């Protein structure tokens, strides 16, 4: 079967790498892909906004399965468009993808089905929002309704910060139409945990847990990023908490989509906070996480193609995937200045010396002549699987030490919180 993967990050490289191991996959294309994926896929220069061209490509190259990586393609209705042409595609349709693309929609869904989440209120009028905020205790979390590249969430410690957040999001439309509405919610405390569960409309299959590191610098200092590294499993999610995630989040999610006639087929990735009152959902993502996918797929021993097809066919209940027993760690190497301004085009050296104890999943890289240069904020992820979290962590960092580019920065404390608990 020929497969087409849509996207260009480490997540898409990891999906391509894993599908390459499937005996039933003959050729993998990635649109638009990145400079480092050549060993597993052929990159096709078509943008994800060019849906007609992607559909023509899928027909011409006899694509048996298309896999959608990023949220904005799902929100734009990529899956609906492919399905209308009779093409097989993995990912939720637009109506279901609203669970990620509208925080107001997601909060109302959670409230209807008793899914634990922060107490909140929604506003389309900035004056009403300011009035409400004054009746609440600080800190408060202000969230733009729509997709904002992970930057539309502001934790406000003072009423001045609340007012500034409401002004920037709603009045000045810093994130465009994403700021037409906002959610204001209570600030929760506790470790964060990323849950991934495949959903086939009628049942779900939970993957092992992972923990992301959202802040740019060690000890969770600096600005929020797309994710600076991750590890799996997250020991913070004890067996008892995992049982609560199943019964209070995933079972109720299934009940909700059934009751609303939402035929959700794809990956559900709830971002959780493990509070003193139990797990609470911060947000629903409707896709694989990045960098979470880099550690999860590195640990997956079963055929990913079979899992993805079971989601589309509604036969997930028969799947029993096998996971590497130990742990995996991924450390992201980012361009100097990221998540602020950064320069690209820096030659990357040492990729040939990484060895066989780690896998490099490329993100912001581009081929230039015979070599690779940087082409984005998050440049690549270095992932190791080990029999223990410590071993995986040590091997990922040892491999990372062999690679360099001008301005490269990475966190030195990835998996540290997990190691303290292990
Ligand atoms: P979201 O895009 O909703 O996941 O939010 C991005 C990040 O903001 C999360 O990963 C948390 O670190 C933080 N965050 C979101 N909602 C809350 C909340 N209610 N309380 C505390 N932190 C939050
Ligand atoms: N790593 C968080 C995300 O993919 O949204």
mmCIF file of C-alpha atoms and ligand atoms in Angstrom, residues 11 100 194 212 214 225-227 269 283 285 287-292 378, ligand 2:
data_model
loop_
_atom_site.group_PDB
_atom_site.id
_atom_site.type_symbol
_atom_site.label_atom_id
_atom_site.label_comp_id
_atom_site.label_asym_id
_atom_site.label_seq_id
_atom_site.Cartn_x
_atom_site.Cartn_y
_atom_site.Cartn_z
ATOM 1 C CA UNK A 11 5.532 13.802 14.725
ATOM 2 C CA UNK A 100 -9.681 21.026 19.573
ATOM 3 C CA UNK A 194 -0.481 13.702 28.030
ATOM 4 C CA UNK A 212 5.683 16.974 27.816
ATOM 5 C CA UNK A 214 6.189 23.001 27.473
ATOM 6 C CA UNK A 225 6.757 26.317 23.329
ATOM 7 C CA UNK A 226 5.268 23.523 21.243
ATOM 8 C CA UNK A 227 7.141 21.123 23.567
ATOM 9 C CA UNK A 269 -5.111 13.459 23.011
ATOM 10 C CA UNK A 283 -7.790 20.658 26.573
ATOM 11 C CA UNK A 285 -6.416 17.658 21.052
ATOM 12 C CA UNK A 287 -4.354 14.421 16.739
ATOM 13 C CA UNK A 288 -1.050 12.888 17.765
ATOM 14 C CA UNK A 289 1.010 15.127 20.098
ATOM 15 C CA UNK A 290 4.397 16.455 19.148
ATOM 16 C CA UNK A 291 6.874 15.525 20.651
ATOM 17 C CA UNK A 292 4.771 12.880 22.490
ATOM 18 C CA UNK A 378 12.189 23.024 16.783
HETATM 19 N N1 LIG B 2 3.120 18.569 22.792
HETATM 20 C C1 LIG B 2 1.857 19.160 22.888
HETATM 21 C C2 LIG B 2 1.052 19.165 21.656
HETATM 22 O O1 LIG B 2 1.333 18.474 20.686
HETATM 23 O O2 LIG B 2 0.048 19.860 21.629
#
